[in-house]
PDB file of C-alpha atoms in Angstrom:
ATOM      1  CA  UNK A   1     -13.367 -69.703 -57.401  1.00  0.00           C
ATOM      2  CA  UNK A   2     -10.646 -67.041 -57.393  1.00  0.00           C
ATOM      3  CA  UNK A   3      -7.818 -69.607 -57.135  1.00  0.00           C
ATOM      4  CA  UNK A   4      -9.430 -71.609 -59.997  1.00  0.00           C
ATOM      5  CA  UNK A   5      -9.375 -68.498 -62.197  1.00  0.00           C
ATOM      6  CA  UNK A   6      -5.609 -68.096 -61.067  1.00  0.00           C
ATOM      7  CA  UNK A   7      -5.027 -71.555 -62.189  1.00  0.00           C
ATOM      8  CA  UNK A   8      -6.589 -70.866 -65.533  1.00  0.00           C
ATOM      9  CA  UNK A   9      -4.413 -67.837 -65.990  1.00  0.00           C
ATOM     10  CA  UNK A  10      -1.350 -69.852 -65.035  1.00  0.00           C
ATOM     11  CA  UNK A  11      -2.299 -72.429 -67.512  1.00  0.00           C
ATOM     12  CA  UNK A  12      -2.673 -69.855 -70.412  1.00  0.00           C
ATOM     13  CA  UNK A  13       0.797 -68.378 -69.501  1.00  0.00           C
ATOM     14  CA  UNK A  14       2.367 -71.873 -69.268  1.00  0.00           C
ATOM     15  CA  UNK A  15       0.842 -72.792 -72.615  1.00  0.00           C
ATOM     16  CA  UNK A  16       1.712 -69.465 -74.276  1.00  0.00           C
ATOM     17  CA  UNK A  17       5.444 -69.713 -73.439  1.00  0.00           C
ATOM     18  CA  UNK A  18       5.485 -73.267 -74.251  1.00  0.00           C
ATOM     19  CA  UNK A  19       4.245 -72.477 -77.759  1.00  0.00           C
ATOM     20  CA  UNK A  20       7.173 -70.041 -78.247  1.00  0.00           C
ATOM     21  CA  UNK A  21       9.743 -72.787 -77.164  1.00  0.00           C
ATOM     22  CA  UNK A  22       8.308 -75.434 -79.446  1.00  0.00           C
ATOM     23  CA  UNK A  23       7.965 -73.222 -82.345  1.00  0.00           C
ATOM     24  CA  UNK A  24      11.579 -72.420 -82.177  1.00  0.00           C
ATOM     25  CA  UNK A  25      12.523 -76.091 -81.872  1.00  0.00           C
ATOM     26  CA  UNK A  26      10.119 -77.063 -84.722  1.00  0.00           C
ATOM     27  CA  UNK A  27      12.386 -74.739 -86.982  1.00  0.00           C
ATOM     28  CA  UNK A  28      15.103 -77.224 -86.614  1.00  0.00           C
ATOM     29  CA  UNK A  29      13.045 -80.352 -87.204  1.00  0.00           C
ATOM     30  CA  UNK A  30      13.429 -81.560 -90.811  1.00  0.00           C
ATOM     31  CA  UNK A  31      10.231 -82.019 -93.004  1.00  0.00           C
ATOM     32  CA  UNK A  32      10.876 -85.269 -94.570  1.00  0.00           C
ATOM     33  CA  UNK A  33       8.141 -84.380 -97.182  1.00  0.00           C
ATOM     34  CA  UNK A  34       5.615 -86.800 -98.522  1.00  0.00           C
ATOM     35  CA  UNK A  35       1.722 -86.397 -97.931  1.00  0.00           C
ATOM     36  CA  UNK A  36      -0.506 -87.057 -95.008  1.00  0.00           C
ATOM     37  CA  UNK A  37       0.194 -87.081 -91.340  1.00  0.00           C
ATOM     38  CA  UNK A  38       3.543 -88.486 -90.212  1.00  0.00           C
ATOM     39  CA  UNK A  39       3.741 -89.823 -86.780  1.00  0.00           C
ATOM     40  CA  UNK A  40       7.530 -89.517 -86.914  1.00  0.00           C
ATOM     41  CA  UNK A  41       7.405 -85.815 -86.923  1.00  0.00           C
ATOM     42  CA  UNK A  42       6.887 -85.723 -83.127  1.00  0.00           C
ATOM     43  CA  UNK A  43       9.966 -88.010 -82.691  1.00  0.00           C
ATOM     44  CA  UNK A  44      12.031 -85.404 -84.713  1.00  0.00           C
ATOM     45  CA  UNK A  45      10.808 -82.453 -82.658  1.00  0.00           C
ATOM     46  CA  UNK A  46      11.471 -84.414 -79.496  1.00  0.00           C
ATOM     47  CA  UNK A  47      15.256 -84.299 -80.410  1.00  0.00           C
ATOM     48  CA  UNK A  48      15.254 -80.474 -79.798  1.00  0.00           C
ATOM     49  CA  UNK A  49      15.749 -79.592 -76.153  1.00  0.00           C
ATOM     50  CA  UNK A  50      13.553 -76.505 -76.465  1.00  0.00           C
ATOM     51  CA  UNK A  51      10.635 -78.523 -77.487  1.00  0.00           C
ATOM     52  CA  UNK A  52      11.024 -80.819 -74.426  1.00  0.00           C
ATOM     53  CA  UNK A  53      11.180 -77.716 -72.218  1.00  0.00           C
ATOM     54  CA  UNK A  54       8.084 -76.678 -73.901  1.00  0.00           C
ATOM     55  CA  UNK A  55       6.388 -80.113 -73.222  1.00  0.00           C
ATOM     56  CA  UNK A  56       7.341 -79.497 -69.536  1.00  0.00           C
ATOM     57  CA  UNK A  57       5.584 -76.163 -69.495  1.00  0.00           C
ATOM     58  CA  UNK A  58       2.596 -77.774 -71.308  1.00  0.00           C
ATOM     59  CA  UNK A  59       2.659 -80.237 -68.265  1.00  0.00           C
ATOM     60  CA  UNK A  60       2.382 -77.348 -65.951  1.00  0.00           C
ATOM     61  CA  UNK A  61      -0.381 -75.781 -68.032  1.00  0.00           C
ATOM     62  CA  UNK A  62      -2.287 -79.003 -68.146  1.00  0.00           C
ATOM     63  CA  UNK A  63      -2.209 -79.516 -64.347  1.00  0.00           C
ATOM     64  CA  UNK A  64      -3.296 -76.006 -63.794  1.00  0.00           C
ATOM     65  CA  UNK A  65      -6.067 -76.414 -66.393  1.00  0.00           C
ATOM     66  CA  UNK A  66      -7.438 -79.631 -64.794  1.00  0.00           C
ATOM     67  CA  UNK A  67      -7.502 -77.730 -61.375  1.00  0.00           C
ATOM     68  CA  UNK A  68      -9.382 -74.786 -62.916  1.00  0.00           C
ATOM     69  CA  UNK A  69     -11.789 -77.244 -64.690  1.00  0.00           C
ATOM     70  CA  UNK A  70     -12.904 -78.643 -61.370  1.00  0.00           C
ATOM     71  CA  UNK A  71     -13.979 -75.349 -60.099  1.00  0.00           C
ATOM     72  CA  UNK A  72     -14.776 -73.041 -63.113  1.00  0.00           C
ATOM     73  CA  UNK A  73     -17.164 -73.607 -66.184  1.00  0.00           C
ATOM     74  CA  UNK A  74     -15.749 -75.045 -69.301  1.00  0.00           C
ATOM     75  CA  UNK A  75     -16.645 -71.890 -71.378  1.00  0.00           C
ATOM     76  CA  UNK A  76     -14.329 -69.702 -69.075  1.00  0.00           C
ATOM     77  CA  UNK A  77     -11.331 -72.155 -68.808  1.00  0.00           C
ATOM     78  CA  UNK A  78     -11.321 -72.750 -72.539  1.00  0.00           C
ATOM     79  CA  UNK A  79     -11.675 -68.938 -73.403  1.00  0.00           C
ATOM     80  CA  UNK A  80      -8.762 -68.619 -71.032  1.00  0.00           C
ATOM     81  CA  UNK A  81      -6.687 -71.282 -72.984  1.00  0.00           C
ATOM     82  CA  UNK A  82      -7.353 -69.384 -76.259  1.00  0.00           C
ATOM     83  CA  UNK A  83      -5.953 -66.307 -74.452  1.00  0.00           C
ATOM     84  CA  UNK A  84      -2.651 -68.121 -74.362  1.00  0.00           C
ATOM     85  CA  UNK A  85      -2.059 -66.605 -77.801  1.00  0.00           C
ATOM     86  CA  UNK A  86      -1.949 -63.091 -76.105  1.00  0.00           C
ATOM     87  CA  UNK A  87       0.944 -64.475 -73.992  1.00  0.00           C
ATOM     88  CA  UNK A  88       2.532 -65.800 -77.136  1.00  0.00           C
ATOM     89  CA  UNK A  89       2.177 -62.555 -78.934  1.00  0.00           C
ATOM     90  CA  UNK A  90       3.851 -60.657 -76.007  1.00  0.00           C
ATOM     91  CA  UNK A  91       6.544 -63.360 -75.551  1.00  0.00           C
ATOM     92  CA  UNK A  92       7.697 -63.081 -79.268  1.00  0.00           C
ATOM     93  CA  UNK A  93       9.048 -59.780 -78.522  1.00  0.00           C
ATOM     94  CA  UNK A  94      12.202 -61.561 -77.263  1.00  0.00           C
ATOM     95  CA  UNK A  95      12.671 -62.521 -80.927  1.00  0.00           C
ATOM     96  CA  UNK A  96      12.677 -59.116 -82.234  1.00  0.00           C
ATOM     97  CA  UNK A  97       8.928 -58.937 -83.452  1.00  0.00           C
ATOM     98  CA  UNK A  98       7.215 -55.733 -82.383  1.00  0.00           C
ATOM     99  CA  UNK A  99       3.644 -55.627 -81.926  1.00  0.00           C
ATOM    100  CA  UNK A 100       1.610 -52.924 -83.474  1.00  0.00           C
ATOM    101  CA  UNK A 101      -1.392 -50.934 -82.251  1.00  0.00           C
ATOM    102  CA  UNK A 102      -3.762 -53.762 -83.480  1.00  0.00           C
ATOM    103  CA  UNK A 103      -1.847 -56.348 -81.688  1.00  0.00           C
ATOM    104  CA  UNK A 104      -1.782 -54.591 -78.311  1.00  0.00           C
ATOM    105  CA  UNK A 105      -5.561 -53.774 -78.668  1.00  0.00           C
ATOM    106  CA  UNK A 106      -6.254 -57.436 -79.265  1.00  0.00           C
ATOM    107  CA  UNK A 107      -4.122 -58.197 -76.059  1.00  0.00           C
ATOM    108  CA  UNK A 108      -6.270 -55.839 -74.237  1.00  0.00           C
ATOM    109  CA  UNK A 109      -9.598 -57.082 -75.546  1.00  0.00           C
ATOM    110  CA  UNK A 110      -8.705 -60.699 -74.690  1.00  0.00           C
ATOM    111  CA  UNK A 111      -8.019 -59.261 -70.941  1.00  0.00           C
ATOM    112  CA  UNK A 112     -11.348 -57.520 -71.099  1.00  0.00           C
ATOM    113  CA  UNK A 113     -13.259 -60.497 -72.324  1.00  0.00           C
ATOM    114  CA  UNK A 114     -11.858 -62.722 -69.579  1.00  0.00           C
ATOM    115  CA  UNK A 115     -12.653 -60.111 -67.019  1.00  0.00           C
ATOM    116  CA  UNK A 116     -16.348 -60.313 -68.196  1.00  0.00           C
ATOM    117  CA  UNK A 117     -16.284 -63.990 -68.196  1.00  0.00           C
ATOM    118  CA  UNK A 118     -14.748 -64.126 -64.715  1.00  0.00           C
ATOM    119  CA  UNK A 119     -17.349 -61.788 -63.299  1.00  0.00           C
ATOM    120  CA  UNK A 120     -20.083 -63.655 -64.838  1.00  0.00           C
ATOM    121  CA  UNK A 121     -19.418 -67.261 -64.321  1.00  0.00           C
ATOM    122  CA  UNK A 122     -20.500 -69.441 -61.443  1.00  0.00           C
ATOM    123  CA  UNK A 123     -18.603 -72.514 -60.133  1.00  0.00           C
ATOM    124  CA  UNK A 124     -18.658 -75.529 -62.683  1.00  0.00           C
ATOM    125  CA  UNK A 125     -21.866 -77.649 -63.159  1.00  0.00           C
ATOM    126  CA  UNK A 126     -22.655 -80.494 -60.981  1.00  0.00           C
ATOM    127  CA  UNK A 127     -24.153 -82.871 -63.414  1.00  0.00           C
ATOM    128  CA  UNK A 128     -22.842 -86.385 -62.989  1.00  0.00           C
ATOM    129  CA  UNK A 129     -21.824 -88.362 -66.018  1.00  0.00           C
ATOM    130  CA  UNK A 130     -21.647 -92.109 -66.167  1.00  0.00           C
ATOM    131  CA  UNK A 131     -19.608 -94.796 -68.118  1.00  0.00           C
ATOM    132  CA  UNK A 132     -21.590 -94.256 -71.287  1.00  0.00           C
ATOM    133  CA  UNK A 133     -20.419 -90.624 -71.402  1.00  0.00           C
ATOM    134  CA  UNK A 134     -16.836 -91.597 -70.965  1.00  0.00           C
ATOM    135  CA  UNK A 135     -17.090 -94.322 -73.591  1.00  0.00           C
ATOM    136  CA  UNK A 136     -18.580 -91.685 -75.962  1.00  0.00           C
ATOM    137  CA  UNK A 137     -15.542 -89.533 -75.345  1.00  0.00           C
ATOM    138  CA  UNK A 138     -13.426 -92.530 -76.290  1.00  0.00           C
ATOM    139  CA  UNK A 139     -15.367 -92.915 -79.451  1.00  0.00           C
ATOM    140  CA  UNK A 140     -14.978 -89.282 -80.303  1.00  0.00           C
ATOM    141  CA  UNK A 141     -11.094 -89.531 -79.878  1.00  0.00           C
ATOM    142  CA  UNK A 142     -11.083 -92.659 -82.269  1.00  0.00           C
ATOM    143  CA  UNK A 143     -13.359 -90.750 -84.750  1.00  0.00           C
ATOM    144  CA  UNK A 144     -11.183 -87.495 -84.529  1.00  0.00           C
ATOM    145  CA  UNK A 145      -8.007 -89.603 -85.044  1.00  0.00           C
ATOM    146  CA  UNK A 146      -9.476 -91.009 -88.357  1.00  0.00           C
ATOM    147  CA  UNK A 147     -10.673 -87.595 -89.411  1.00  0.00           C
ATOM    148  CA  UNK A 148      -7.213 -86.094 -88.973  1.00  0.00           C
ATOM    149  CA  UNK A 149      -5.662 -88.896 -91.011  1.00  0.00           C
ATOM    150  CA  UNK A 150      -7.930 -88.270 -93.901  1.00  0.00           C
ATOM    151  CA  UNK A 151      -7.698 -84.511 -93.818  1.00  0.00           C
ATOM    152  CA  UNK A 152      -3.991 -84.916 -93.663  1.00  0.00           C
ATOM    153  CA  UNK A 153      -4.276 -86.391 -97.186  1.00  0.00           C
ATOM    154  CA  UNK A 154      -6.456 -83.569 -98.661  1.00  0.00           C
ATOM    155  CA  UNK A 155      -5.244 -80.739-100.783  1.00  0.00           C
ATOM    156  CA  UNK A 156      -3.252 -78.072 -99.286  1.00  0.00           C
ATOM    157  CA  UNK A 157      -6.009 -75.552 -99.166  1.00  0.00           C
ATOM    158  CA  UNK A 158      -8.182 -77.992 -97.100  1.00  0.00           C
ATOM    159  CA  UNK A 159      -5.321 -79.643 -95.120  1.00  0.00           C
ATOM    160  CA  UNK A 160      -4.080 -76.784 -92.999  1.00  0.00           C
ATOM    161  CA  UNK A 161      -7.531 -75.493 -91.909  1.00  0.00           C
ATOM    162  CA  UNK A 162      -8.932 -79.097 -91.415  1.00  0.00           C
ATOM    163  CA  UNK A 163      -5.801 -80.305 -89.212  1.00  0.00           C
ATOM    164  CA  UNK A 164      -6.052 -77.093 -87.227  1.00  0.00           C
ATOM    165  CA  UNK A 165      -9.751 -77.680 -86.398  1.00  0.00           C
ATOM    166  CA  UNK A 166      -9.267 -81.307 -85.708  1.00  0.00           C
ATOM    167  CA  UNK A 167      -6.342 -80.562 -83.389  1.00  0.00           C
ATOM    168  CA  UNK A 168      -8.637 -77.975 -81.756  1.00  0.00           C
ATOM    169  CA  UNK A 169     -11.415 -80.391 -81.347  1.00  0.00           C
ATOM    170  CA  UNK A 170      -8.906 -82.769 -79.780  1.00  0.00           C
ATOM    171  CA  UNK A 171      -7.651 -80.207 -77.403  1.00  0.00           C
ATOM    172  CA  UNK A 172     -11.264 -79.546 -76.472  1.00  0.00           C
ATOM    173  CA  UNK A 173     -11.786 -83.368 -75.850  1.00  0.00           C
ATOM    174  CA  UNK A 174      -8.828 -83.303 -73.475  1.00  0.00           C
ATOM    175  CA  UNK A 175     -10.593 -80.489 -71.504  1.00  0.00           C
ATOM    176  CA  UNK A 176     -13.885 -82.237 -71.424  1.00  0.00           C
ATOM    177  CA  UNK A 177     -12.351 -85.500 -70.304  1.00  0.00           C
ATOM    178  CA  UNK A 178     -10.256 -83.724 -67.742  1.00  0.00           C
ATOM    179  CA  UNK A 179     -13.360 -82.243 -66.366  1.00  0.00           C
ATOM    180  CA  UNK A 180     -15.303 -85.432 -65.769  1.00  0.00           C
ATOM    181  CA  UNK A 181     -12.539 -87.182 -63.882  1.00  0.00           C
ATOM    182  CA  UNK A 182     -13.829 -87.064 -60.360  1.00  0.00           C
ATOM    183  CA  UNK A 183     -10.748 -88.173 -58.508  1.00  0.00           C
ATOM    184  CA  UNK A 184      -6.974 -87.756 -58.973  1.00  0.00           C
ATOM    185  CA  UNK A 185      -6.180 -90.903 -56.738  1.00  0.00           C
ATOM    186  CA  UNK A 186      -3.910 -93.295 -58.820  1.00  0.00           C
ATOM    187  CA  UNK A 187      -6.035 -96.249 -58.488  1.00  0.00           C
ATOM    188  CA  UNK A 188      -9.072 -94.082 -59.490  1.00  0.00           C
ATOM    189  CA  UNK A 189      -7.335 -92.650 -62.352  1.00  0.00           C
ATOM    190  CA  UNK A 190      -6.262 -95.925 -63.755  1.00  0.00           C
ATOM    191  CA  UNK A 191      -9.986 -97.282 -63.764  1.00  0.00           C
ATOM    192  CA  UNK A 192     -11.380 -94.168 -65.504  1.00  0.00           C
ATOM    193  CA  UNK A 193     -11.578 -94.281 -69.316  1.00  0.00           C
ATOM    194  CA  UNK A 194     -11.427 -90.367 -69.340  1.00  0.00           C
ATOM    195  CA  UNK A 195      -7.630 -90.744 -68.378  1.00  0.00           C
ATOM    196  CA  UNK A 196      -6.979 -92.617 -71.607  1.00  0.00           C
ATOM    197  CA  UNK A 197      -9.071 -90.022 -73.604  1.00  0.00           C
ATOM    198  CA  UNK A 198      -6.910 -87.337 -72.240  1.00  0.00           C
ATOM    199  CA  UNK A 199      -3.738 -89.188 -73.286  1.00  0.00           C
ATOM    200  CA  UNK A 200      -4.905 -90.195 -76.659  1.00  0.00           C
ATOM    201  CA  UNK A 201      -6.629 -86.927 -77.694  1.00  0.00           C
ATOM    202  CA  UNK A 202      -3.662 -84.909 -76.316  1.00  0.00           C
ATOM    203  CA  UNK A 203      -1.199 -86.972 -78.509  1.00  0.00           C
ATOM    204  CA  UNK A 204      -3.346 -86.563 -81.488  1.00  0.00           C
ATOM    205  CA  UNK A 205      -3.915 -82.790 -81.074  1.00  0.00           C
ATOM    206  CA  UNK A 206       0.002 -82.221 -80.883  1.00  0.00           C
ATOM    207  CA  UNK A 207       0.654 -84.511 -83.893  1.00  0.00           C
ATOM    208  CA  UNK A 208      -2.114 -82.902 -86.123  1.00  0.00           C
ATOM    209  CA  UNK A 209      -1.368 -79.305 -85.137  1.00  0.00           C
ATOM    210  CA  UNK A 210       2.413 -79.780 -85.607  1.00  0.00           C
ATOM    211  CA  UNK A 211       1.615 -81.153 -89.048  1.00  0.00           C
ATOM    212  CA  UNK A 212      -0.657 -78.245 -89.888  1.00  0.00           C
ATOM    213  CA  UNK A 213       1.989 -75.801 -88.726  1.00  0.00           C
ATOM    214  CA  UNK A 214       4.884 -77.458 -90.593  1.00  0.00           C
ATOM    215  CA  UNK A 215       3.044 -77.666 -93.985  1.00  0.00           C
ATOM    216  CA  UNK A 216       0.673 -74.771 -94.077  1.00  0.00           C
ATOM    217  CA  UNK A 217      -0.312 -71.158 -93.004  1.00  0.00           C
ATOM    218  CA  UNK A 218       0.273 -70.588 -89.238  1.00  0.00           C
ATOM    219  CA  UNK A 219      -2.510 -68.191 -89.057  1.00  0.00           C
ATOM    220  CA  UNK A 220      -5.117 -70.590 -90.761  1.00  0.00           C
ATOM    221  CA  UNK A 221      -4.088 -73.471 -88.577  1.00  0.00           C
ATOM    222  CA  UNK A 222      -4.137 -71.521 -85.319  1.00  0.00           C
ATOM    223  CA  UNK A 223      -7.252 -69.797 -85.862  1.00  0.00           C
ATOM    224  CA  UNK A 224      -8.994 -73.002 -86.643  1.00  0.00           C
ATOM    225  CA  UNK A 225      -7.489 -74.633 -83.494  1.00  0.00           C
ATOM    226  CA  UNK A 226      -8.771 -71.739 -81.186  1.00  0.00           C
ATOM    227  CA  UNK A 227     -12.332 -72.331 -82.786  1.00  0.00           C
ATOM    228  CA  UNK A 228     -12.229 -76.079 -82.081  1.00  0.00           C
ATOM    229  CA  UNK A 229     -10.784 -75.945 -78.560  1.00  0.00           C
ATOM    230  CA  UNK A 230     -13.223 -73.232 -77.204  1.00  0.00           C
ATOM    231  CA  UNK A 231     -16.661 -73.685 -78.796  1.00  0.00           C
ATOM    232  CA  UNK A 232     -17.108 -77.408 -78.774  1.00  0.00           C
ATOM    233  CA  UNK A 233     -16.320 -78.020 -75.092  1.00  0.00           C
ATOM    234  CA  UNK A 234     -17.991 -74.838 -73.937  1.00  0.00           C
ATOM    235  CA  UNK A 235     -21.189 -75.988 -75.527  1.00  0.00           C
ATOM    236  CA  UNK A 236     -20.899 -79.561 -73.874  1.00  0.00           C
ATOM    237  CA  UNK A 237     -20.388 -77.763 -70.505  1.00  0.00           C
ATOM    238  CA  UNK A 238     -23.654 -75.698 -70.829  1.00  0.00           C
ATOM    239  CA  UNK A 239     -25.674 -78.339 -72.492  1.00  0.00           C
ATOM    240  CA  UNK A 240     -24.575 -81.663 -70.816  1.00  0.00           C
ATOM    241  CA  UNK A 241     -22.480 -80.856 -67.747  1.00  0.00           C
ATOM    242  CA  UNK A 242     -24.466 -78.085 -66.044  1.00  0.00           C
ATOM    243  CA  UNK A 243     -22.257 -75.117 -66.469  1.00  0.00           C
ATOM    244  CA  UNK A 244     -24.144 -71.893 -65.850  1.00  0.00           C
ATOM    245  CA  UNK A 245     -23.554 -68.138 -65.410  1.00  0.00           C
ATOM    246  CA  UNK A 246     -24.569 -65.945 -62.410  1.00  0.00           C
ATOM    247  CA  UNK A 247     -28.151 -65.065 -62.513  1.00  0.00           C
ATOM    248  CA  UNK A 248     -28.772 -62.272 -65.227  1.00  0.00           C
ATOM    249  CA  UNK A 249     -25.137 -62.415 -66.259  1.00  0.00           C
ATOM    250  CA  UNK A 250     -25.684 -64.702 -69.393  1.00  0.00           C
ATOM    251  CA  UNK A 251     -25.404 -61.856 -71.808  1.00  0.00           C
ATOM    252  CA  UNK A 252     -22.300 -60.495 -70.046  1.00  0.00           C
ATOM    253  CA  UNK A 253     -20.863 -64.054 -70.454  1.00  0.00           C
ATOM    254  CA  UNK A 254     -21.522 -64.361 -73.974  1.00  0.00           C
ATOM    255  CA  UNK A 255     -20.066 -60.989 -74.728  1.00  0.00           C
ATOM    256  CA  UNK A 256     -16.961 -61.851 -72.735  1.00  0.00           C
ATOM    257  CA  UNK A 257     -16.574 -65.219 -74.634  1.00  0.00           C
ATOM    258  CA  UNK A 258     -16.973 -63.624 -78.097  1.00  0.00           C
ATOM    259  CA  UNK A 259     -14.692 -60.825 -77.222  1.00  0.00           C
ATOM    260  CA  UNK A 260     -11.885 -63.188 -75.852  1.00  0.00           C
ATOM    261  CA  UNK A 261     -12.040 -65.679 -78.560  1.00  0.00           C
ATOM    262  CA  UNK A 262     -12.314 -63.033 -81.446  1.00  0.00           C
ATOM    263  CA  UNK A 263      -9.323 -61.086 -79.927  1.00  0.00           C
ATOM    264  CA  UNK A 264      -7.447 -64.564 -79.742  1.00  0.00           C
ATOM    265  CA  UNK A 265      -8.173 -65.182 -83.481  1.00  0.00           C
ATOM    266  CA  UNK A 266      -6.902 -61.600 -84.279  1.00  0.00           C
ATOM    267  CA  UNK A 267      -3.556 -62.867 -82.661  1.00  0.00           C
ATOM    268  CA  UNK A 268      -3.592 -66.283 -84.468  1.00  0.00           C
ATOM    269  CA  UNK A 269      -0.591 -65.400 -86.473  1.00  0.00           C
ATOM    270  CA  UNK A 270       1.574 -65.659 -83.375  1.00  0.00           C
ATOM    271  CA  UNK A 271       0.614 -69.149 -83.062  1.00  0.00           C
ATOM    272  CA  UNK A 272       4.177 -70.052 -84.227  1.00  0.00           C
ATOM    273  CA  UNK A 273       6.593 -67.208 -83.585  1.00  0.00           C
ATOM    274  CA  UNK A 274       9.421 -66.711 -85.935  1.00  0.00           C
ATOM    275  CA  UNK A 275      12.237 -64.032 -85.429  1.00  0.00           C
ATOM    276  CA  UNK A 276      11.869 -61.223 -87.824  1.00  0.00           C
ATOM    277  CA  UNK A 277      14.919 -60.827 -89.883  1.00  0.00           C
ATOM    278  CA  UNK A 278      16.269 -57.389 -90.546  1.00  0.00           C
ATOM    279  CA  UNK A 279      19.588 -56.047 -91.783  1.00  0.00           C
ATOM    280  CA  UNK A 280      22.256 -55.082 -89.191  1.00  0.00           C
ATOM    281  CA  UNK A 281      21.409 -51.920 -87.534  1.00  0.00           C
ATOM    282  CA  UNK A 282      17.710 -51.796 -88.716  1.00  0.00           C
ATOM    283  CA  UNK A 283      14.624 -52.563 -86.688  1.00  0.00           C
ATOM    284  CA  UNK A 284      12.286 -55.364 -87.580  1.00  0.00           C
ATOM    285  CA  UNK A 285       9.177 -54.303 -89.430  1.00  0.00           C
ATOM    286  CA  UNK A 286       6.431 -53.328 -86.988  1.00  0.00           C
ATOM    287  CA  UNK A 287       3.780 -56.013 -86.331  1.00  0.00           C
ATOM    288  CA  UNK A 288       5.256 -58.265 -88.989  1.00  0.00           C
ATOM    289  CA  UNK A 289       3.349 -61.637 -88.840  1.00  0.00           C
ATOM    290  CA  UNK A 290       5.351 -64.322 -87.092  1.00  0.00           C
ATOM    291  CA  UNK A 291       5.645 -67.160 -89.509  1.00  0.00           C
ATOM    292  CA  UNK A 292       2.983 -65.566 -91.533  1.00  0.00           C
ATOM    293  CA  UNK A 293       1.846 -67.835 -94.435  1.00  0.00           C
ATOM    294  CA  UNK A 294       4.984 -69.886 -94.072  1.00  0.00           C
ATOM    295  CA  UNK A 295       5.266 -72.879 -96.210  1.00  0.00           C
ATOM    296  CA  UNK A 296       7.808 -75.244 -94.528  1.00  0.00           C
TER     297      UNK A 296
END
């Protein structure tokens, strides 16, 4: 179980650093305007080498996440993924963005919340799921894809929050589908519908989140994504997949989950870091939001 928690932490670090690389690359990707979700956005950002490096780090994070999901409850693994924002917040210091007392406090609270979760969690649930559950996941991926396309045509006020939430739900779907894959043998993987749910939901999540970041508030989009990728899969793990806490530690787990997610939300503005600009010889303003309320 210890190595599973280490895998979850490795995943959070990889995702956090990847988000920094991808955000820098996204700055160079042109916004061709128009309304709605533009799938060509992914092609434009893929021309940036830093985005490709970020994707490679995402791959490392995903492999570590899958390994963690097979020994730890979903509520612990997904709370750890939200904590990747703490990694991102620390990583943006290389771009000259200083963290204030509130940000460092939030990073500390994230760590405390994860410590409580780690001390209260048992191994992952043992409930078996069949083909019907896997097909339901596939249907959910289709439904989320349609929802994202519809939300993408909504007003600016609704679009950013909506796309962030749909992206988070897609990331959560990736976690649930990855959890129910019983074998990583190539032939078994190719026959498992959950593998294709991972691929489709992952691509949709990246597209919707990139669109939300490019055309709306970073803080809003990232906060809604964190909620979507943590709450939904955690509930599914407890209700349907048999995830449990250690006897007598349910309250401790709940407190740890709330602390970790709430602190991650406080760091949501670092979901897309941007170098703070300052005149030569001056220090950048302390705790200035990275990309805060940027409209690109």
